[in-house]
Amino acid sequence: MSHSVIFKNVTKKYKMYKNNAQKLLDVVIPDGYGEDFYALQNISFTADEGDVIGIIGVNGAGKSTLSNLITGIIPPTSGSIEVKGQASLIAINSGLNNNLSGRENIELKCLMLGFNKKQIRELMPEIIEFADIGKFIDQPVKNYSSGMKSRLGFAISVNVDPDVLVIDEALSVGDQTFTDKCLDKMNEFKEKGKTIFFISHSIGQVKKFCQKALWLEAGEVKAYGTIEEIVPEYEKFLKEFKKMSKEEQKNFKQMVLEKRSRLREQEQRAANDEDELIPQGLLRESKKKHKVARYFIRLLYVIIFLILIGGVIYATKSGLLSKQQNHKSSAVHHTVEHAKSKNTVTTEKTKKQKKKASTFRYVDVPKANIRKSPDGAAIATVNFGQALQIKTSKKNTDGVTWYRVSFEGYEGWISSKVLTNIKDEKNDEQIAKQIDQLIGFTPSLKEAIPMIGKKKGAEQSFAYTTYKYKKGVVTGFTIKVTGSSPSEVAAQLGEPQLKSDDTLLYHGSKYDFIFVLSTNGTIDTLTVLKR
């Protein structure tokens, strides 16, 4: 039996940056910035034609990264990957354009896979029949539920007849009838000798459908073998993990982080070992040349910057800029004045927004009480990350400042000792876009955020989404998400402005984006609230 997929010492490394400035510096300055994050480390395995392999592991183990490598969506950082034939990925919303209809998405994806118009017309009825989403086939995909997107994606992928099929949690949504239909289709593939990788948190489905299991832990292969050998050990691990105390779970997470950095340490040791093999004289000379090169490049950047500044100063003093402006028409001058006036209004509006934002304080302890008076009884409880708008403040006899706040119909006082002020704001649209790119859940934030401000009953219903209301108006929502680690979130969004052991808070200009972690240390839910 010939091999269909071969991984040899495959590593996938990402860079984690604290901010956008570090990304820029990492490109232009030879020293390099950012911290290496190893999503996968030295992965080696082979899959034979006809193998059905279940990829298992807790959230953040590297399963989705592996599926993207198999299908060629992303390249490896090092190592080699050989895939015999065409590989196709089935994941919720994978490769679907939200602004196109289901029918248009079928045509687009088939064109990208190399099919001509005639072949697509022949395939179209079969794909539509398999998806079985009725009239929605001619509606924009952005209006689909998670189950409908999964149906369409699965129908396209299986009907183009790939040689290697990768299914990433695509059967986690939808009804049991469609799941059984998909499993029947996958059994047909199995009989044809195609290779299938099945990623699922449902151990029952893995047992029912797969022959082999690949267990990933912290980006490494923990075990690879038959279902009978691997799954019982994995189930035992899950059972033991759930029984762990919070301290033991914390130690386990620390061990996982150490594993993630092991390869980086090995690379550093290897570099040091290479240095030891070089005669000290040559090594010193090499380092000296490298240091001179770094300083030369930095000097070059400084010279270019000074030339640009000098050019601007010269143009200003010589009157070139003023002469150029004199040639402009009065209409252009009016436009400039109008823009200045508009900019002034915008600046004043921004100042007001900042002033308004500064009146908010955030709870930075696990729980805190709002009291009837500074020394009175508790009337409400607030949790970590809760934003509270300050109305007034006063100091008690001990010199402690107390703030008067409103919370869910209650009005009372809370100590400044349990609150913190977040001064810097991130761009809401940028945060939402980065979260959608990282997690890719349904609904996207681009779809869900516009529901905030709508009256109850007018908002669109999404799977895995719970809305929050105030006086009959949507003020935020919570989405159930899985599959990302806090380090991956930090790599995409930067460090959160507020964090605890199980909460990450990103503070935007209008909204707060709050990630809550599950017991195994991965992202469990995302809450978006308008302040």
Short mmCIF file of C-alpha atoms in Angstrom, two decimals:
data_model
loop_
_atom_site.label_atom_id
_atom_site.label_comp_id
_atom_site.label_asym_id
_atom_site.label_seq_id
_atom_site.Cartn_x
_atom_site.Cartn_y
_atom_site.Cartn_z
CA MET A 1 0.00 0.00 0.00
CA SER A 2 1.50 3.35 -1.05
CA HIS A 3 1.73 6.44 1.11
CA SER A 4 -0.66 9.31 0.30
CA VAL A 5 0.54 11.88 2.90
CA ILE A 6 4.04 12.10 4.37
CA PHE A 7 5.12 14.61 7.04
CA LYS A 8 8.84 14.76 7.86
CA ASN A 9 9.96 16.91 10.81
CA VAL A 10 7.37 19.58 10.00
CA THR A 11 7.38 22.71 12.14
CA LYS A 12 5.06 25.70 11.85
CA LYS A 13 6.23 28.85 13.61
CA TYR A 14 4.44 32.16 14.05
CA LYS A 15 5.69 35.44 15.42
CA MET A 16 3.92 37.01 18.42
CA TYR A 17 4.12 40.81 18.62
CA LYS A 18 3.02 43.09 21.42
CA ASN A 19 1.98 45.81 18.97
CA ASN A 20 2.13 46.86 15.30
CA ALA A 21 5.35 48.78 15.87
CA GLN A 22 7.15 45.53 16.69
CA LYS A 23 5.91 44.01 13.41
CA LEU A 24 7.44 46.90 11.47
CA LEU A 25 10.69 46.80 13.43
CA ASP A 26 10.99 43.05 12.84
CA VAL A 27 10.95 43.73 9.10
CA VAL A 28 13.35 46.67 8.90
CA ILE A 29 15.81 46.05 11.75
CA PRO A 30 18.14 43.01 11.53
CA ASP A 31 18.03 42.30 15.30
CA GLY A 32 14.42 41.07 14.95
CA TYR A 33 11.46 41.66 17.24
CA GLY A 34 8.63 39.51 18.49
CA GLU A 35 8.49 36.15 20.23
CA ASP A 36 8.42 32.85 18.35
CA PHE A 37 5.34 30.67 18.85
CA TYR A 38 5.51 27.08 17.63
CA ALA A 39 2.03 25.92 16.60
CA LEU A 40 3.54 22.57 15.53
CA GLN A 41 6.96 21.12 16.38
CA ASN A 42 8.80 18.36 14.48
CA ILE A 43 5.65 16.55 13.28
CA SER A 44 6.38 13.27 11.47
CA PHE A 45 3.86 10.67 10.32
CA THR A 46 2.68 8.84 7.20
CA ALA A 47 -0.85 8.11 5.96
CA ASP A 48 -1.63 5.35 3.49
CA GLU A 49 -4.26 5.28 0.77
CA GLY A 50 -7.56 4.29 2.37
CA ASP A 51 -6.57 5.43 5.87
CA VAL A 52 -9.21 7.22 7.91
CA ILE A 53 -7.34 9.09 10.64
CA GLY A 54 -8.96 10.90 13.56
CA ILE A 55 -6.93 13.91 14.73
CA ILE A 56 -7.60 14.39 18.44
CA GLY A 57 -6.36 16.72 21.15
CA VAL A 58 -7.58 19.51 23.40
CA ASN A 59 -8.22 23.02 22.05
CA GLY A 60 -5.02 24.75 20.99
CA ALA A 61 -3.11 21.49 20.41
CA GLY A 62 -2.49 22.38 16.74
CA LYS A 63 -5.23 20.38 14.96
CA SER A 64 -6.46 23.18 12.69
CA THR A 65 -2.89 24.19 11.86
CA LEU A 66 -2.22 20.59 10.81
CA SER A 67 -5.33 20.54 8.59
CA ASN A 68 -4.23 23.77 6.89
CA LEU A 69 -0.78 22.30 6.23
CA ILE A 70 -2.18 19.08 4.73
CA THR A 71 -4.41 21.03 2.32
CA GLY A 72 -1.67 23.55 1.42
CA ILE A 73 -3.48 26.59 2.80
CA ILE A 74 -0.34 27.54 4.75
CA PRO A 75 3.29 26.46 4.16
CA PRO A 76 5.48 24.83 6.82
CA THR A 77 8.27 26.82 8.43
CA SER A 78 10.60 23.81 8.14
CA GLY A 79 10.40 20.14 7.23
CA SER A 80 8.75 18.55 4.20
CA ILE A 81 5.16 17.60 3.27
CA GLU A 82 4.22 15.25 0.45
CA VAL A 83 0.56 14.88 -0.56
CA LYS A 84 -0.38 12.51 -3.38
CA GLY A 85 -3.18 14.01 -5.47
CA GLN A 86 -5.61 16.81 -4.63
CA ALA A 87 -6.44 17.65 -0.99
CA SER A 88 -9.68 19.36 0.03
CA LEU A 89 -10.58 20.96 3.39
CA ILE A 90 -14.09 20.94 4.81
CA ALA A 91 -14.54 23.37 7.68
CA ILE A 92 -17.39 25.63 8.73
CA ASN A 93 -17.34 28.68 6.42
CA SER A 94 -14.06 27.50 4.83
CA GLY A 95 -13.56 29.10 1.43
CA LEU A 96 -17.07 30.59 1.24
CA ASN A 97 -17.65 34.20 0.22
CA ASN A 98 -20.30 35.68 2.52
CA ASN A 99 -21.45 38.22 -0.06
CA LEU A 100 -22.12 35.63 -2.79
CA SER A 101 -25.06 33.25 -2.98
CA GLY A 102 -24.67 29.52 -2.41
CA ARG A 103 -24.93 28.86 -6.17
CA GLU A 104 -22.27 31.50 -6.93
CA ASN A 105 -19.99 30.03 -4.24
CA ILE A 106 -20.27 26.59 -5.85
CA GLU A 107 -19.21 28.05 -9.19
CA LEU A 108 -16.38 30.12 -7.69
CA LYS A 109 -14.89 27.27 -5.66
CA CYS A 110 -15.11 24.83 -8.57
CA LEU A 111 -13.40 27.35 -10.88
CA MET A 112 -10.61 27.73 -8.31
CA LEU A 113 -10.21 23.93 -8.30
CA GLY A 114 -9.70 23.89 -12.08
CA PHE A 115 -13.15 22.85 -13.35
CA ASN A 116 -14.48 24.43 -16.55
CA LYS A 117 -17.99 25.89 -17.02
CA LYS A 118 -19.38 22.72 -18.58
CA GLN A 119 -18.10 20.50 -15.75
CA ILE A 120 -19.51 22.92 -13.16
CA ARG A 121 -22.96 22.84 -14.81
CA GLU A 122 -22.87 19.05 -14.63
CA LEU A 123 -21.80 19.06 -10.96
CA MET A 124 -24.14 21.83 -9.80
CA PRO A 125 -27.39 19.79 -9.45
CA GLU A 126 -25.63 17.03 -7.50
CA ILE A 127 -24.00 19.53 -5.11
CA ILE A 128 -27.26 21.43 -4.56
CA GLU A 129 -29.16 18.19 -3.92
CA PHE A 130 -26.58 17.01 -1.39
CA ALA A 131 -26.53 20.37 0.45
CA ASP A 132 -30.33 20.29 0.69
CA ILE A 133 -30.74 23.90 1.83
CA GLY A 134 -33.75 24.69 -0.36
CA LYS A 135 -34.31 28.25 -1.57
CA PHE A 136 -31.36 29.49 0.44
CA ILE A 137 -29.06 28.27 -2.36
CA ASP A 138 -29.78 31.59 -4.11
CA GLN A 139 -29.43 33.73 -0.97
CA PRO A 140 -26.17 35.38 0.26
CA VAL A 141 -24.11 33.03 2.44
CA LYS A 142 -23.97 35.73 5.15
CA ASN A 143 -27.62 34.91 5.86
CA TYR A 144 -26.89 31.20 6.40
CA SER A 145 -26.83 29.46 9.76
CA SER A 146 -23.70 27.53 10.80
CA GLY A 147 -25.37 24.27 9.80
CA MET A 148 -26.26 25.55 6.34
CA LYS A 149 -22.70 26.75 5.72
CA SER A 150 -21.41 23.36 6.80
CA ARG A 151 -23.86 21.61 4.44
CA LEU A 152 -22.81 23.72 1.46
CA GLY A 153 -19.07 23.41 2.17
CA PHE A 154 -19.33 19.65 2.65
CA ALA A 155 -21.44 19.21 -0.52
CA ILE A 156 -18.92 21.11 -2.66
CA SER A 157 -15.86 19.34 -1.26
CA VAL A 158 -17.11 15.76 -1.49
CA ASN A 159 -18.62 16.15 -4.96
CA VAL A 160 -15.39 17.45 -6.55
CA ASP A 161 -13.94 14.03 -5.63
CA PRO A 162 -10.59 14.91 -3.93
CA ASP A 163 -7.87 12.32 -3.24
CA VAL A 164 -7.30 13.51 0.34
CA LEU A 165 -10.21 14.82 2.40
CA VAL A 166 -9.69 16.85 5.60
CA ILE A 167 -12.79 17.42 7.74
CA ASP A 168 -12.25 20.03 10.48
CA GLU A 169 -15.22 20.08 12.92
CA ALA A 170 -17.59 20.35 9.92
CA LEU A 171 -19.97 17.79 11.44
CA SER A 172 -20.20 19.56 14.80
CA VAL A 173 -23.17 21.60 13.55
CA GLY A 174 -26.35 20.55 11.77
CA ASP A 175 -28.86 17.81 12.42
CA GLN A 176 -28.18 14.11 12.89
CA THR A 177 -29.80 13.23 9.53
CA PHE A 178 -27.24 15.33 7.63
CA THR A 179 -24.40 13.97 9.80
CA ASP A 180 -25.40 10.40 8.88
CA LYS A 181 -25.60 11.43 5.23
CA CYS A 182 -22.06 12.83 5.43
CA LEU A 183 -20.74 9.70 7.15
CA ASP A 184 -22.26 7.55 4.38
CA LYS A 185 -20.49 9.69 1.77
CA MET A 186 -17.23 9.42 3.68
CA ASN A 187 -17.64 5.63 3.81
CA GLU A 188 -17.89 5.68 0.00
CA PHE A 189 -14.59 7.57 -0.06
CA LYS A 190 -13.10 5.02 2.30
CA GLU A 191 -14.11 2.17 -0.02
CA LYS A 192 -12.52 3.99 -2.99
CA GLY A 193 -9.19 4.04 -1.12
CA LYS A 194 -9.10 7.78 -0.46
CA THR A 195 -7.32 9.19 2.58
CA ILE A 196 -9.46 11.00 5.13
CA PHE A 197 -8.40 13.11 8.12
CA PHE A 198 -11.25 13.63 10.60
CA ILE A 199 -10.87 16.38 13.23
CA SER A 200 -13.54 16.27 15.90
CA HIS A 201 -14.10 16.71 19.63
CA SER A 202 -16.70 13.95 19.41
CA ILE A 203 -14.83 10.83 20.48
CA GLY A 204 -17.94 8.81 19.61
CA GLN A 205 -17.75 9.93 15.96
CA VAL A 206 -14.00 9.26 15.86
CA LYS A 207 -14.50 5.72 17.20
CA LYS A 208 -17.37 5.06 14.79
CA PHE A 209 -15.66 6.26 11.64
CA CYS A 210 -11.85 6.21 11.99
CA GLN A 211 -9.31 3.40 11.86
CA LYS A 212 -6.33 5.34 13.22
CA ALA A 213 -5.84 8.24 15.64
CA LEU A 214 -3.21 10.99 15.72
CA TRP A 215 -3.07 12.56 19.18
CA LEU A 216 -1.61 16.09 19.30
CA GLU A 217 -0.49 17.77 22.50
CA ALA A 218 1.18 21.19 22.66
CA GLY A 219 1.96 21.07 18.94
CA GLU A 220 3.66 17.66 19.10
CA VAL A 221 2.62 14.11 18.27
CA LYS A 222 1.72 12.55 21.61
CA ALA A 223 0.75 9.20 20.03
CA TYR A 224 -0.14 7.73 16.63
CA GLY A 225 -1.67 4.32 16.01
CA THR A 226 -4.89 2.39 15.80
CA ILE A 227 -8.13 3.63 17.37
CA GLU A 228 -8.02 0.73 19.83
CA GLU A 229 -4.55 1.75 21.01
CA ILE A 230 -4.83 5.56 21.15
CA VAL A 231 -8.43 6.57 22.00
CA PRO A 232 -8.63 4.74 25.38
CA GLU A 233 -5.43 6.51 26.49
CA TYR A 234 -6.82 9.87 25.34
CA GLU A 235 -10.12 9.28 27.15
CA LYS A 236 -8.16 8.39 30.28
CA PHE A 237 -6.20 11.65 29.96
CA LEU A 238 -9.41 13.71 29.58
CA LYS A 239 -10.94 12.03 32.62
CA GLU A 240 -7.83 12.71 34.73
CA PHE A 241 -7.63 16.31 33.51
CA LYS A 242 -11.22 17.03 34.57
CA LYS A 243 -10.42 15.68 38.05
CA MET A 244 -7.41 17.98 38.47
CA SER A 245 -7.52 20.83 40.94
CA LYS A 246 -7.11 24.38 39.66
CA GLU A 247 -3.48 24.36 40.78
CA GLU A 248 -2.79 21.09 38.95
CA GLN A 249 -4.47 22.40 35.80
CA LYS A 250 -2.35 25.53 36.07
CA ASN A 251 0.81 23.40 36.30
CA PHE A 252 -0.32 21.40 33.26
CA LYS A 253 -0.79 24.63 31.26
CA GLN A 254 2.69 25.73 32.31
CA MET A 255 4.09 22.42 31.09
CA VAL A 256 2.34 22.96 27.75
CA LEU A 257 3.90 26.42 27.44
CA GLU A 258 7.33 24.97 28.19
CA LYS A 259 6.80 22.39 25.44
CA ARG A 260 5.89 25.19 23.03
CA SER A 261 9.22 26.90 23.71
CA ARG A 262 11.33 23.71 23.75
CA LEU A 263 12.16 23.91 20.04
CA ARG A 264 13.20 27.54 20.38
CA GLU A 265 15.59 26.56 23.17
CA GLN A 266 16.96 23.69 21.05
CA GLU A 267 17.59 26.09 18.16
CA GLN A 268 19.40 28.46 20.50
CA ARG A 269 21.55 25.62 21.88
CA ALA A 270 22.30 24.45 18.33
CA ALA A 271 23.42 27.97 17.42
CA ASN A 272 25.63 28.08 20.50
CA ASP A 273 27.08 24.66 19.63
CA GLU A 274 27.91 25.90 16.14
CA ASP A 275 29.66 28.89 17.67
CA GLU A 276 31.79 26.55 19.80
CA LEU A 277 32.96 24.70 16.66
CA ILE A 278 34.26 27.92 15.12
CA PRO A 279 37.74 29.07 16.24
CA GLN A 280 37.38 31.96 18.66
CA GLY A 281 39.32 34.33 16.44
CA LEU A 282 37.08 33.68 13.44
CA LEU A 283 33.98 33.80 15.63
CA ARG A 284 34.94 37.18 17.04
CA GLU A 285 35.69 38.45 13.53
CA SER A 286 32.35 37.14 12.22
CA LYS A 287 30.38 38.72 15.07
CA LYS A 288 32.27 41.95 14.57
CA LYS A 289 31.36 42.04 10.86
CA HIS A 290 27.74 41.23 11.68
CA LYS A 291 27.64 44.04 14.24
CA VAL A 292 29.16 46.50 11.75
CA ALA A 293 26.56 45.46 9.16
CA ARG A 294 23.73 46.07 11.62
CA TYR A 295 25.01 49.54 12.48
CA PHE A 296 25.54 50.33 8.78
CA ILE A 297 21.91 49.43 7.95
CA ARG A 298 20.64 51.49 10.88
CA LEU A 299 22.80 54.43 9.76
CA LEU A 300 21.36 54.09 6.25
CA TYR A 301 17.83 54.36 7.64
CA VAL A 302 18.80 57.47 9.62
CA ILE A 303 20.37 59.10 6.54
CA ILE A 304 17.26 58.44 4.42
CA PHE A 305 15.07 59.88 7.18
CA LEU A 306 17.27 63.00 7.48
CA ILE A 307 17.22 63.49 3.70
CA LEU A 308 13.42 63.39 3.69
CA ILE A 309 13.19 65.85 6.60
CA GLY A 310 15.79 68.10 4.95
CA GLY A 311 13.80 68.09 1.71
CA VAL A 312 10.64 69.16 3.50
CA ILE A 313 12.49 71.95 5.38
CA TYR A 314 14.13 73.19 2.16
CA ALA A 315 10.82 73.20 0.28
CA THR A 316 9.20 75.15 3.10
CA LYS A 317 11.95 77.77 3.47
CA SER A 318 12.45 78.24 -0.27
CA GLY A 319 8.76 79.00 -0.74
CA LEU A 320 8.15 76.09 -3.13
CA LEU A 321 5.20 74.91 -1.08
CA SER A 322 3.67 78.37 -0.82
CA LYS A 323 4.14 78.99 -4.57
CA GLN A 324 2.43 75.73 -5.33
CA GLN A 325 -0.45 76.65 -3.07
CA ASN A 326 -0.83 80.04 -4.76
CA HIS A 327 -1.62 78.27 -8.01
CA LYS A 328 -4.61 76.53 -6.48
CA SER A 329 -8.07 77.78 -7.33
CA SER A 330 -10.36 79.42 -4.82
CA ALA A 331 -12.56 76.32 -5.00
CA VAL A 332 -9.70 74.16 -3.78
CA HIS A 333 -8.95 76.71 -1.08
CA HIS A 334 -12.57 76.51 0.02
CA THR A 335 -12.33 72.72 0.12
CA VAL A 336 -9.25 72.90 2.32
CA GLU A 337 -10.94 75.32 4.67
CA HIS A 338 -13.98 73.08 4.79
CA ALA A 339 -11.76 70.09 5.57
CA LYS A 340 -10.07 72.05 8.35
CA SER A 341 -13.44 72.98 9.79
CA LYS A 342 -14.60 69.35 9.58
CA ASN A 343 -11.35 68.20 11.16
CA THR A 344 -11.89 70.65 14.02
CA VAL A 345 -15.37 69.28 14.62
CA THR A 346 -14.00 65.70 14.50
CA THR A 347 -11.24 66.64 16.94
CA GLU A 348 -13.75 68.13 19.36
CA LYS A 349 -15.94 65.02 18.98
CA THR A 350 -12.92 62.80 19.66
CA LYS A 351 -12.08 64.82 22.75
CA LYS A 352 -15.65 64.41 24.02
CA GLN A 353 -15.49 60.65 23.36
CA LYS A 354 -12.20 60.38 25.23
CA LYS A 355 -13.61 62.43 28.06
CA LYS A 356 -16.64 60.15 28.16
CA ALA A 357 -14.45 57.03 27.98
CA SER A 358 -12.32 58.30 30.86
CA THR A 359 -15.37 58.19 33.15
CA PHE A 360 -15.39 54.41 32.91
CA ARG A 361 -13.53 52.18 35.36
CA TYR A 362 -13.08 48.41 35.14
CA VAL A 363 -13.35 45.80 37.88
CA ASP A 364 -9.91 44.18 38.22
CA VAL A 365 -10.68 41.67 40.98
CA PRO A 366 -12.64 38.38 40.59
CA LYS A 367 -15.73 39.82 42.32
CA ALA A 368 -16.66 43.11 43.95
CA ASN A 369 -19.70 44.57 45.72
CA ILE A 370 -21.69 47.67 44.90
CA ARG A 371 -22.93 49.11 48.20
CA LYS A 372 -25.89 51.30 49.15
CA SER A 373 -23.39 53.70 50.71
CA PRO A 374 -19.59 53.53 51.17
CA ASP A 375 -20.11 51.87 54.55
CA GLY A 376 -23.48 50.29 53.74
CA ALA A 377 -24.72 46.84 52.77
CA ALA A 378 -23.99 45.20 49.40
CA ILE A 379 -26.81 45.59 46.87
CA ALA A 380 -25.17 44.03 43.76
CA THR A 381 -22.13 42.00 42.71
CA VAL A 382 -19.92 42.73 39.69
CA ASN A 383 -17.31 40.45 38.11
CA PHE A 384 -13.83 40.96 36.68
CA GLY A 385 -13.79 43.09 33.52
CA GLN A 386 -17.15 44.78 34.14
CA ALA A 387 -17.16 48.40 32.90
CA LEU A 388 -18.78 50.90 35.28
CA GLN A 389 -19.48 54.54 34.44
CA ILE A 390 -18.51 56.92 37.23
CA LYS A 391 -21.07 59.57 38.18
CA THR A 392 -19.51 61.15 41.26
CA SER A 393 -16.80 60.35 43.78
CA LYS A 394 -15.96 61.09 47.40
CA LYS A 395 -13.43 60.07 50.03
CA ASN A 396 -14.35 58.43 53.31
CA THR A 397 -12.68 59.03 56.67
CA ASP A 398 -9.89 56.55 55.81
CA GLY A 399 -8.95 58.54 52.71
CA VAL A 400 -10.28 55.85 50.31
CA THR A 401 -12.04 57.16 47.20
CA TRP A 402 -15.51 55.74 46.51
CA TYR A 403 -17.34 56.05 43.18
CA ARG A 404 -21.09 56.29 42.66
CA VAL A 405 -22.08 54.04 39.75
CA SER A 406 -25.14 52.47 38.06
CA PHE A 407 -25.33 48.79 37.26
CA GLU A 408 -28.35 46.84 35.93
CA GLY A 409 -30.88 49.10 37.58
CA TYR A 410 -28.91 49.46 40.83
CA GLU A 411 -27.25 52.68 41.88
CA GLY A 412 -24.64 52.59 44.60
CA TRP A 413 -21.02 52.99 45.63
CA ILE A 414 -17.89 50.97 44.90
CA SER A 415 -14.33 51.33 46.21
CA SER A 416 -11.63 52.65 43.88
CA LYS A 417 -9.35 49.87 45.20
CA VAL A 418 -11.18 47.25 43.12
CA LEU A 419 -11.28 49.34 39.93
CA THR A 420 -8.74 50.32 37.30
CA ASN A 421 -8.72 52.90 34.52
CA ILE A 422 -7.91 51.81 30.94
CA LYS A 423 -6.57 54.83 29.10
CA ASP A 424 -5.53 53.44 25.71
CA GLU A 425 -8.19 52.41 23.20
CA LYS A 426 -7.93 50.00 20.28
CA ASN A 427 -9.77 50.41 16.98
CA ASP A 428 -13.07 48.47 17.12
CA GLU A 429 -13.15 47.56 13.43
CA GLN A 430 -9.55 46.36 13.49
CA ILE A 431 -10.14 44.21 16.59
CA ALA A 432 -13.26 42.65 15.05
CA LYS A 433 -11.47 41.94 11.76
CA GLN A 434 -8.48 40.36 13.53
CA ILE A 435 -10.75 38.18 15.70
CA ASP A 436 -12.68 36.99 12.62
CA GLN A 437 -9.40 36.13 10.87
CA LEU A 438 -8.10 34.22 13.90
CA ILE A 439 -11.16 32.27 15.00
CA GLY A 440 -13.41 32.19 11.94
CA PHE A 441 -16.50 31.33 13.96
CA THR A 442 -20.12 31.85 12.94
CA PRO A 443 -21.50 34.45 13.12
CA SER A 444 -18.59 36.73 12.25
CA LEU A 445 -18.30 39.91 14.31
CA LYS A 446 -18.93 41.82 11.10
CA GLU A 447 -22.40 40.24 11.12
CA ALA A 448 -23.07 40.25 14.86
CA ILE A 449 -21.93 43.73 15.99
CA PRO A 450 -24.54 45.57 13.83
CA MET A 451 -27.21 43.78 15.91
CA ILE A 452 -26.19 45.91 18.91
CA GLY A 453 -28.66 48.78 19.28
CA LYS A 454 -31.56 46.93 17.67
CA LYS A 455 -34.80 46.46 19.57
CA LYS A 456 -35.51 43.05 21.03
CA GLY A 457 -37.09 40.91 18.33
CA ALA A 458 -35.52 42.88 15.46
CA GLU A 459 -32.08 41.30 15.88
CA GLN A 460 -30.96 38.40 13.67
CA SER A 461 -30.76 34.97 15.32
CA PHE A 462 -27.35 33.24 15.16
CA ALA A 463 -26.27 29.79 16.33
CA TYR A 464 -24.14 29.66 19.55
CA THR A 465 -25.01 33.33 20.24
CA THR A 466 -26.78 34.79 23.28
CA TYR A 467 -27.82 38.46 23.26
CA LYS A 468 -27.76 40.85 26.22
CA TYR A 469 -30.49 43.46 26.59
CA LYS A 470 -31.14 46.69 28.47
CA LYS A 471 -34.58 48.25 28.38
CA GLY A 472 -35.52 46.06 25.40
CA VAL A 473 -32.45 47.00 23.34
CA VAL A 474 -29.47 44.77 22.43
CA THR A 475 -26.37 45.97 24.30
CA GLY A 476 -24.05 43.06 23.51
CA PHE A 477 -23.78 39.34 22.94
CA THR A 478 -21.82 36.22 23.91
CA ILE A 479 -20.62 33.71 21.30
CA LYS A 480 -19.48 30.18 22.11
CA VAL A 481 -16.08 29.72 20.41
CA THR A 482 -13.38 27.07 20.62
CA GLY A 483 -10.02 26.20 19.12
CA SER A 484 -7.71 29.13 19.97
CA SER A 485 -5.24 29.62 22.78
CA PRO A 486 -4.58 32.90 24.66
CA SER A 487 -1.12 33.05 23.06
CA GLU A 488 -2.67 32.88 19.58
CA VAL A 489 -5.09 35.67 20.52
CA ALA A 490 -2.21 37.78 21.85
CA ALA A 491 -0.20 37.12 18.68
CA GLN A 492 -3.11 38.42 16.58
CA LEU A 493 -4.43 41.29 18.75
CA GLY A 494 -1.50 42.19 20.96
CA GLU A 495 -1.56 42.01 24.75
CA PRO A 496 -4.97 42.65 26.37
CA GLN A 497 -5.41 45.84 28.37
CA LEU A 498 -6.84 43.81 31.25
CA LYS A 499 -6.35 40.13 32.05
CA SER A 500 -6.80 37.54 34.79
CA ASP A 501 -6.28 33.78 34.94
CA ASP A 502 -9.45 33.13 32.94
CA THR A 503 -10.33 36.45 31.24
CA LEU A 504 -8.76 38.64 28.52
CA LEU A 505 -10.25 42.10 27.88
CA TYR A 506 -9.58 44.27 24.84
CA HIS A 507 -10.82 47.86 25.17
CA GLY A 508 -12.07 49.47 21.96
CA SER A 509 -13.39 52.97 21.34
CA LYS A 510 -17.04 51.88 21.71
CA TYR A 511 -16.97 48.19 22.57
CA ASP A 512 -15.24 45.85 25.02
CA PHE A 513 -14.17 42.43 23.68
CA ILE A 514 -13.94 39.90 26.52
CA PHE A 515 -12.51 36.39 26.06
CA VAL A 516 -13.27 33.84 28.79
CA LEU A 517 -11.08 30.73 29.03
CA SER A 518 -12.22 27.17 29.66
CA THR A 519 -10.72 24.91 32.35
CA ASN A 520 -8.10 23.59 29.91
CA GLY A 521 -6.80 27.12 29.24
CA THR A 522 -8.24 27.67 25.75
CA ILE A 523 -10.82 30.24 24.61
CA ASP A 524 -14.37 29.22 25.55
CA THR A 525 -16.54 32.31 24.89
CA LEU A 526 -16.26 35.81 23.45
CA THR A 527 -18.48 38.59 24.80
CA VAL A 528 -18.83 41.94 23.02
CA LEU A 529 -20.43 44.77 25.02
CA LYS A 530 -21.17 48.36 24.09
CA ARG A 531 -20.24 50.79 26.83
#
